[in-house]
PDB file of C-alpha atoms in Angstrom:
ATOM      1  CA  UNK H  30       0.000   0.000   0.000  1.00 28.00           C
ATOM      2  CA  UNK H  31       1.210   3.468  -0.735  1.00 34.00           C
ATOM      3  CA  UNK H  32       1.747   6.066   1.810  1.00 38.00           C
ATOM      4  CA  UNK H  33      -1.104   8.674   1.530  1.00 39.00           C
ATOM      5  CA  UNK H  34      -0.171  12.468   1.739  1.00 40.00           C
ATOM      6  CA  UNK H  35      -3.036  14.899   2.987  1.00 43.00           C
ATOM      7  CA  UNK H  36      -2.911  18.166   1.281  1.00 45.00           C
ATOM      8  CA  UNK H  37      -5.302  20.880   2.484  1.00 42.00           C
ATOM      9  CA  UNK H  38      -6.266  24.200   0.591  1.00 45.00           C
ATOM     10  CA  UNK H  39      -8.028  27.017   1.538  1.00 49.00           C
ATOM     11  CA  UNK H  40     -11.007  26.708  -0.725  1.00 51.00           C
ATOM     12  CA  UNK H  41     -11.334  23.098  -0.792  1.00 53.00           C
ATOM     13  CA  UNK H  42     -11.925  19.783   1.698  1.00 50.00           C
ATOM     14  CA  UNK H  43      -8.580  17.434   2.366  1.00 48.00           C
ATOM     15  CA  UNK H  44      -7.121  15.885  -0.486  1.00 55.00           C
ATOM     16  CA  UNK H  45      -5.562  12.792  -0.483  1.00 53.00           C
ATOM     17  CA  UNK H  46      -2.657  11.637  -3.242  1.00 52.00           C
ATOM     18  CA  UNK H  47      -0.572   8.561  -3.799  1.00 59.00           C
ATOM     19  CA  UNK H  48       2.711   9.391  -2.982  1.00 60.00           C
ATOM     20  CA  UNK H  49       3.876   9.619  -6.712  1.00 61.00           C
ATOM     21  CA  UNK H  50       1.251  12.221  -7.511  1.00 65.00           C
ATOM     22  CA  UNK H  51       2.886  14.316  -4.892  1.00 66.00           C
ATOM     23  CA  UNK H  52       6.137  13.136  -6.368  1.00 62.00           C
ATOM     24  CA  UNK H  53       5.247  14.341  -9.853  1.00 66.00           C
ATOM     25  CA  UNK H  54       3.210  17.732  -8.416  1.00 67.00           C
ATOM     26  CA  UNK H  55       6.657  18.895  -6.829  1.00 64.00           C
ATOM     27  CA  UNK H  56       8.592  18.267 -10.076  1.00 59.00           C
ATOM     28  CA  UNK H  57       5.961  19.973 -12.352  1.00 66.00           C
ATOM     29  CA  UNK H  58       6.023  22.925  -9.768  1.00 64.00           C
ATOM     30  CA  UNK H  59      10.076  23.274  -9.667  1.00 63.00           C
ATOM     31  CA  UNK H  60      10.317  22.352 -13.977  1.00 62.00           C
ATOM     32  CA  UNK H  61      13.264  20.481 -13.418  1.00 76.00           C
ATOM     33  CA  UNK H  62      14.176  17.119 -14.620  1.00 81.00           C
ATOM     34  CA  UNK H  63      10.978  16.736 -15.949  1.00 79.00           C
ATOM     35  CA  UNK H  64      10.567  17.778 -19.626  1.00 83.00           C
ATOM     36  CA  UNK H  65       7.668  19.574 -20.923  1.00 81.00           C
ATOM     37  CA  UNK H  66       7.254  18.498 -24.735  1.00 85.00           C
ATOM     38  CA  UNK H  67       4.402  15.817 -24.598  1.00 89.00           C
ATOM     39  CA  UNK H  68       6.703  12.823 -25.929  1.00 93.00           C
ATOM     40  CA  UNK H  69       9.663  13.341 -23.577  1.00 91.00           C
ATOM     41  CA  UNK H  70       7.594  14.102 -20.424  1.00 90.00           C
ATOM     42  CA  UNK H  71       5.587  10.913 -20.939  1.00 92.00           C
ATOM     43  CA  UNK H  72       8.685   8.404 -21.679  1.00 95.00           C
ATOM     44  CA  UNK H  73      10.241   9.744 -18.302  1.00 93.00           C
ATOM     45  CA  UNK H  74       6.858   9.494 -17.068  1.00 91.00           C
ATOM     46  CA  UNK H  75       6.446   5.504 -17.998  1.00 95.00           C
ATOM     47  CA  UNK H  76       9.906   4.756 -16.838  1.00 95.00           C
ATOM     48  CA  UNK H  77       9.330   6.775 -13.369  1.00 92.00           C
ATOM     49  CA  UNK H  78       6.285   4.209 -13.018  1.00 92.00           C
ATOM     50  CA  UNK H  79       7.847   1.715 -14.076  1.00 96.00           C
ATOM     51  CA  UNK H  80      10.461   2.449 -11.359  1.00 95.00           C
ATOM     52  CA  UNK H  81       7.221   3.511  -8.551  1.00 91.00           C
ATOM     53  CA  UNK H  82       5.467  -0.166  -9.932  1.00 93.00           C
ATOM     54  CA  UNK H  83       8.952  -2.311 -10.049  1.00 96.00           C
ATOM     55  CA  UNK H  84      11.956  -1.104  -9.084  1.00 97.00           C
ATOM     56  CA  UNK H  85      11.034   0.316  -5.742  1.00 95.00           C
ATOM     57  CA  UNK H  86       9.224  -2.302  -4.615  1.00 95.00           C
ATOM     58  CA  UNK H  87      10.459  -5.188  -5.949  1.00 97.00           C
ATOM     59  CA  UNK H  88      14.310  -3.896  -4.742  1.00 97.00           C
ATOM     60  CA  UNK H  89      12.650  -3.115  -1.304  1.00 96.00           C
ATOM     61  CA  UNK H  90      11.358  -6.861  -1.025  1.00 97.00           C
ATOM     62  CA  UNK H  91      14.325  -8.407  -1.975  1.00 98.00           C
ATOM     63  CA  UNK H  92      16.241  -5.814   0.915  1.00 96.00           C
ATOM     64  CA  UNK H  93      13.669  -7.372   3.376  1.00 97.00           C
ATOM     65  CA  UNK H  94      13.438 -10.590   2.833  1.00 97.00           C
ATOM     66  CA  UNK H  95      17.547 -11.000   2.227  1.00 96.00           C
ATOM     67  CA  UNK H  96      18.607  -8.543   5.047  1.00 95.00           C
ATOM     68  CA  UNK H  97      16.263  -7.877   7.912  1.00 96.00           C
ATOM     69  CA  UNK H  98      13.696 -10.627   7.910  1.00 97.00           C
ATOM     70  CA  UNK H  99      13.994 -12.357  11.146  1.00 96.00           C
ATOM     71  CA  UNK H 100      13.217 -16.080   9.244  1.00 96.00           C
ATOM     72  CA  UNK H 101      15.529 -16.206   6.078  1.00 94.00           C
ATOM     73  CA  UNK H 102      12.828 -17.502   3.596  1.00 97.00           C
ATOM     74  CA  UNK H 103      14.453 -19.094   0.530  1.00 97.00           C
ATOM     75  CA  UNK H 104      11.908 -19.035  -1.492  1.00 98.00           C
ATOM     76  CA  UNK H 105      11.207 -15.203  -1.000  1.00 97.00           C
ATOM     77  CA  UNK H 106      14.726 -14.176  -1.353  1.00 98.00           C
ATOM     78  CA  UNK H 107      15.026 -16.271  -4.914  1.00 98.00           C
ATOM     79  CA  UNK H 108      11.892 -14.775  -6.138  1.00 98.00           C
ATOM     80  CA  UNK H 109      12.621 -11.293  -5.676  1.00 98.00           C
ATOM     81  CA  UNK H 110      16.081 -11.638  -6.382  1.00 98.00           C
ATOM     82  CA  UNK H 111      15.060 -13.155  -9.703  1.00 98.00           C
ATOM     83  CA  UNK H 112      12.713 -10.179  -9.966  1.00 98.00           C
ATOM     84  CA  UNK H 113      15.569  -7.557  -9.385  1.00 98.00           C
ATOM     85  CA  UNK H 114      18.030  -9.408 -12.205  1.00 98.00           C
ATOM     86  CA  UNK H 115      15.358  -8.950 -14.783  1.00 98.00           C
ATOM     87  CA  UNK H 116      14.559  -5.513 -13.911  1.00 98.00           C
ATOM     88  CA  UNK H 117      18.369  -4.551 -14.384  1.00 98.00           C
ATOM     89  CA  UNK H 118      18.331  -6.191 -17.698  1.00 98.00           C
ATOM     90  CA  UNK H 119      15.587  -3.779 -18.612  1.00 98.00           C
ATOM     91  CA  UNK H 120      17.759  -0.979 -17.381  1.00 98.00           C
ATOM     92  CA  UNK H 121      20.487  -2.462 -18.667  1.00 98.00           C
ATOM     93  CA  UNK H 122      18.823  -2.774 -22.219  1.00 98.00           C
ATOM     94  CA  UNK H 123      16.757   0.682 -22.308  1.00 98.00           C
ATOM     95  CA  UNK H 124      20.407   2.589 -21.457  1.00 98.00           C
ATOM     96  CA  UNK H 125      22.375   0.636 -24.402  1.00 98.00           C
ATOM     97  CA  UNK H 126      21.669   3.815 -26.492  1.00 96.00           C
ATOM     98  CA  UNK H 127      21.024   6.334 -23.884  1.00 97.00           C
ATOM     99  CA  UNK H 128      23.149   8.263 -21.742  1.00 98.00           C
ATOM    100  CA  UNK H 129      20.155   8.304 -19.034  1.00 98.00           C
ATOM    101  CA  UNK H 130      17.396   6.373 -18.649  1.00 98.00           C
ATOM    102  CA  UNK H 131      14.804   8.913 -20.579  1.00 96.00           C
ATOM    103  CA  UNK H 132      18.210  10.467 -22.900  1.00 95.00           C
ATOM    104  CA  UNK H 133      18.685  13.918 -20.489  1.00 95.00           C
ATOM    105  CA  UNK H 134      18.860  13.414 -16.707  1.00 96.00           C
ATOM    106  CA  UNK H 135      15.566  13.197 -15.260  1.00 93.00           C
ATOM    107  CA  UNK H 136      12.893  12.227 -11.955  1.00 90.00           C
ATOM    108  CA  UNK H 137      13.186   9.094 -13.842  1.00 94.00           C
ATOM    109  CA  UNK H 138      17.250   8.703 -12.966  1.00 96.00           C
ATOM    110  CA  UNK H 139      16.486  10.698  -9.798  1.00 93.00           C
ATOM    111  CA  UNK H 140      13.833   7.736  -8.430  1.00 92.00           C
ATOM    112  CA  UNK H 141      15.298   5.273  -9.460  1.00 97.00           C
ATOM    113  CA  UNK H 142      19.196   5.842  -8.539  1.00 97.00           C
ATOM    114  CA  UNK H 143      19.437   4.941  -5.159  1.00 96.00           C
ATOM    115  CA  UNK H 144      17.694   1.652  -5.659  1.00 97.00           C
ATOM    116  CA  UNK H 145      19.935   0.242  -8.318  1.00 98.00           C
ATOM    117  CA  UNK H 146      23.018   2.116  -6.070  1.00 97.00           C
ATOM    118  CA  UNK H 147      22.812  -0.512  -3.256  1.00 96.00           C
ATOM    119  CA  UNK H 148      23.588  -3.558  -5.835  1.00 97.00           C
ATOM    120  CA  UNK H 149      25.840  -4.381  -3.319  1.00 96.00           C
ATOM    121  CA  UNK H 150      24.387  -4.231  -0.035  1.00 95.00           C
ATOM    122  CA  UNK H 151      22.024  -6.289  -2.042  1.00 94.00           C
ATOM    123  CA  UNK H 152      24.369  -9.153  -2.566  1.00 95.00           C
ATOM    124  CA  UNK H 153      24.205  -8.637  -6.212  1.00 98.00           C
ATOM    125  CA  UNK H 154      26.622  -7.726  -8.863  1.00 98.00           C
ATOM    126  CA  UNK H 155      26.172  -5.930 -12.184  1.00 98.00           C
ATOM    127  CA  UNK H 156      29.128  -7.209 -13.890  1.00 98.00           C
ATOM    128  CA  UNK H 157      26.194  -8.856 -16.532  1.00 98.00           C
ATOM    129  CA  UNK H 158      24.901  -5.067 -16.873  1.00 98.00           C
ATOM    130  CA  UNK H 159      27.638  -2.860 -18.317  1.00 98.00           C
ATOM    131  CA  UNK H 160      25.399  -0.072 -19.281  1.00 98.00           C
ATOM    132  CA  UNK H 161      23.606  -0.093 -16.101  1.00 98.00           C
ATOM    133  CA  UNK H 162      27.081  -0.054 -14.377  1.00 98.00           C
ATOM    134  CA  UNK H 163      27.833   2.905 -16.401  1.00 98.00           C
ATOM    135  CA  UNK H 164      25.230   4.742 -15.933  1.00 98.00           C
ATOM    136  CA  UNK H 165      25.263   4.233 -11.800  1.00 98.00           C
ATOM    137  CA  UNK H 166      29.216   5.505 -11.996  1.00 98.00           C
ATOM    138  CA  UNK H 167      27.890   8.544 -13.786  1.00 98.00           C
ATOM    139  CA  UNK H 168      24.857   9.275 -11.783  1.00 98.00           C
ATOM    140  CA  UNK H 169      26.844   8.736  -8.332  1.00 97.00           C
ATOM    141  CA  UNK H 170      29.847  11.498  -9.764  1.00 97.00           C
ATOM    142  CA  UNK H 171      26.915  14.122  -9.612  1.00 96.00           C
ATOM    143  CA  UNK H 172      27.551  16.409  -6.725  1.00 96.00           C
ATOM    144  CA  UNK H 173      23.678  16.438  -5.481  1.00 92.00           C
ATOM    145  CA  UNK H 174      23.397  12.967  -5.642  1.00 94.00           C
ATOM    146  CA  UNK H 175      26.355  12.659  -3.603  1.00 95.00           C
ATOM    147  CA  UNK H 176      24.570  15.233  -0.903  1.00 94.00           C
ATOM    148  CA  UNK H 177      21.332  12.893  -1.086  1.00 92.00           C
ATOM    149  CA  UNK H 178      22.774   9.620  -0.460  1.00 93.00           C
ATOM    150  CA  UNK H 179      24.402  11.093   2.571  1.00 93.00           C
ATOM    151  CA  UNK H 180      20.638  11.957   3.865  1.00 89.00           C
ATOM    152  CA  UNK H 181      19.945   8.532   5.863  1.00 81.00           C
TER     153      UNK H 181
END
């Protein structure tokens, strides 16, 4: 379940949004990292969901089940482990001809970052993902995602 946000406005009852319409109000408000021609803003837009619908939580499972979990459940920590494999071949594939995931930096490398970022503390490799590799080198030499993966 996502986290609801309560927003309320003088001239209107509480609102509640999923946390990625919050997510995608702040960008739209700041016009950063999210592009405004129709085609670009809705490829960054499919590949933030697709990090929102997959990466987050299929990543965050695998964390759970593999790291904190008080049973270690085999078959949990193969499925989701599985699951986090094919989603960096997707990444893997879809940055084979682009610098970033959506071409120019965007929300869409912003969200999904510090997921792929922890390969490690994941147990997991991406020696099999060269482009993915490449990309996480590049995204971790920028100096503000160096200041955000300091936040804990």
């Amino acid at each position: 379940m996502l986290a609801r946000i309560v927003r309320l406005t003088q001239d209107k009852a509480p609102q509640t949004d999923e946390e990625w319409q919050e997510f995608i109000a702040v960008w739209e408000d700041s016009c950063e990292f999210l592009p405004t021609e129709q085609k670009s803003r809705f490829q960054v837009l499919q590949w933030l969901m697709f990090q929102m619908g997959g990466v987050g939580p299929m990543f965050g499972q695998l964390n759970h089940f593999k790291r904190f979990a008080p049973e270690k459940l085999p078959y949990a920590i193969e499925r989701y482990e599985k699951e986090t494999v094919r989603i960096y071949a997707v990444l893997d594939k879809q940055l084979q001809d682009n610098e970033f995931i959506c071409g120019d930096y965007s929300i869409a490398d912003i969200a999904t970052y510090p997921w792929v970022a922890i390969y490690e503390f994941q147990g997991l490799t991406l020696d099999n993902y060269p482009n993915l590799k490449r990309w996480v080198d590049m995204v971790q030499q920028r100096p503000a995602v160096q200041r955000g993966m300091q936040v804990p």
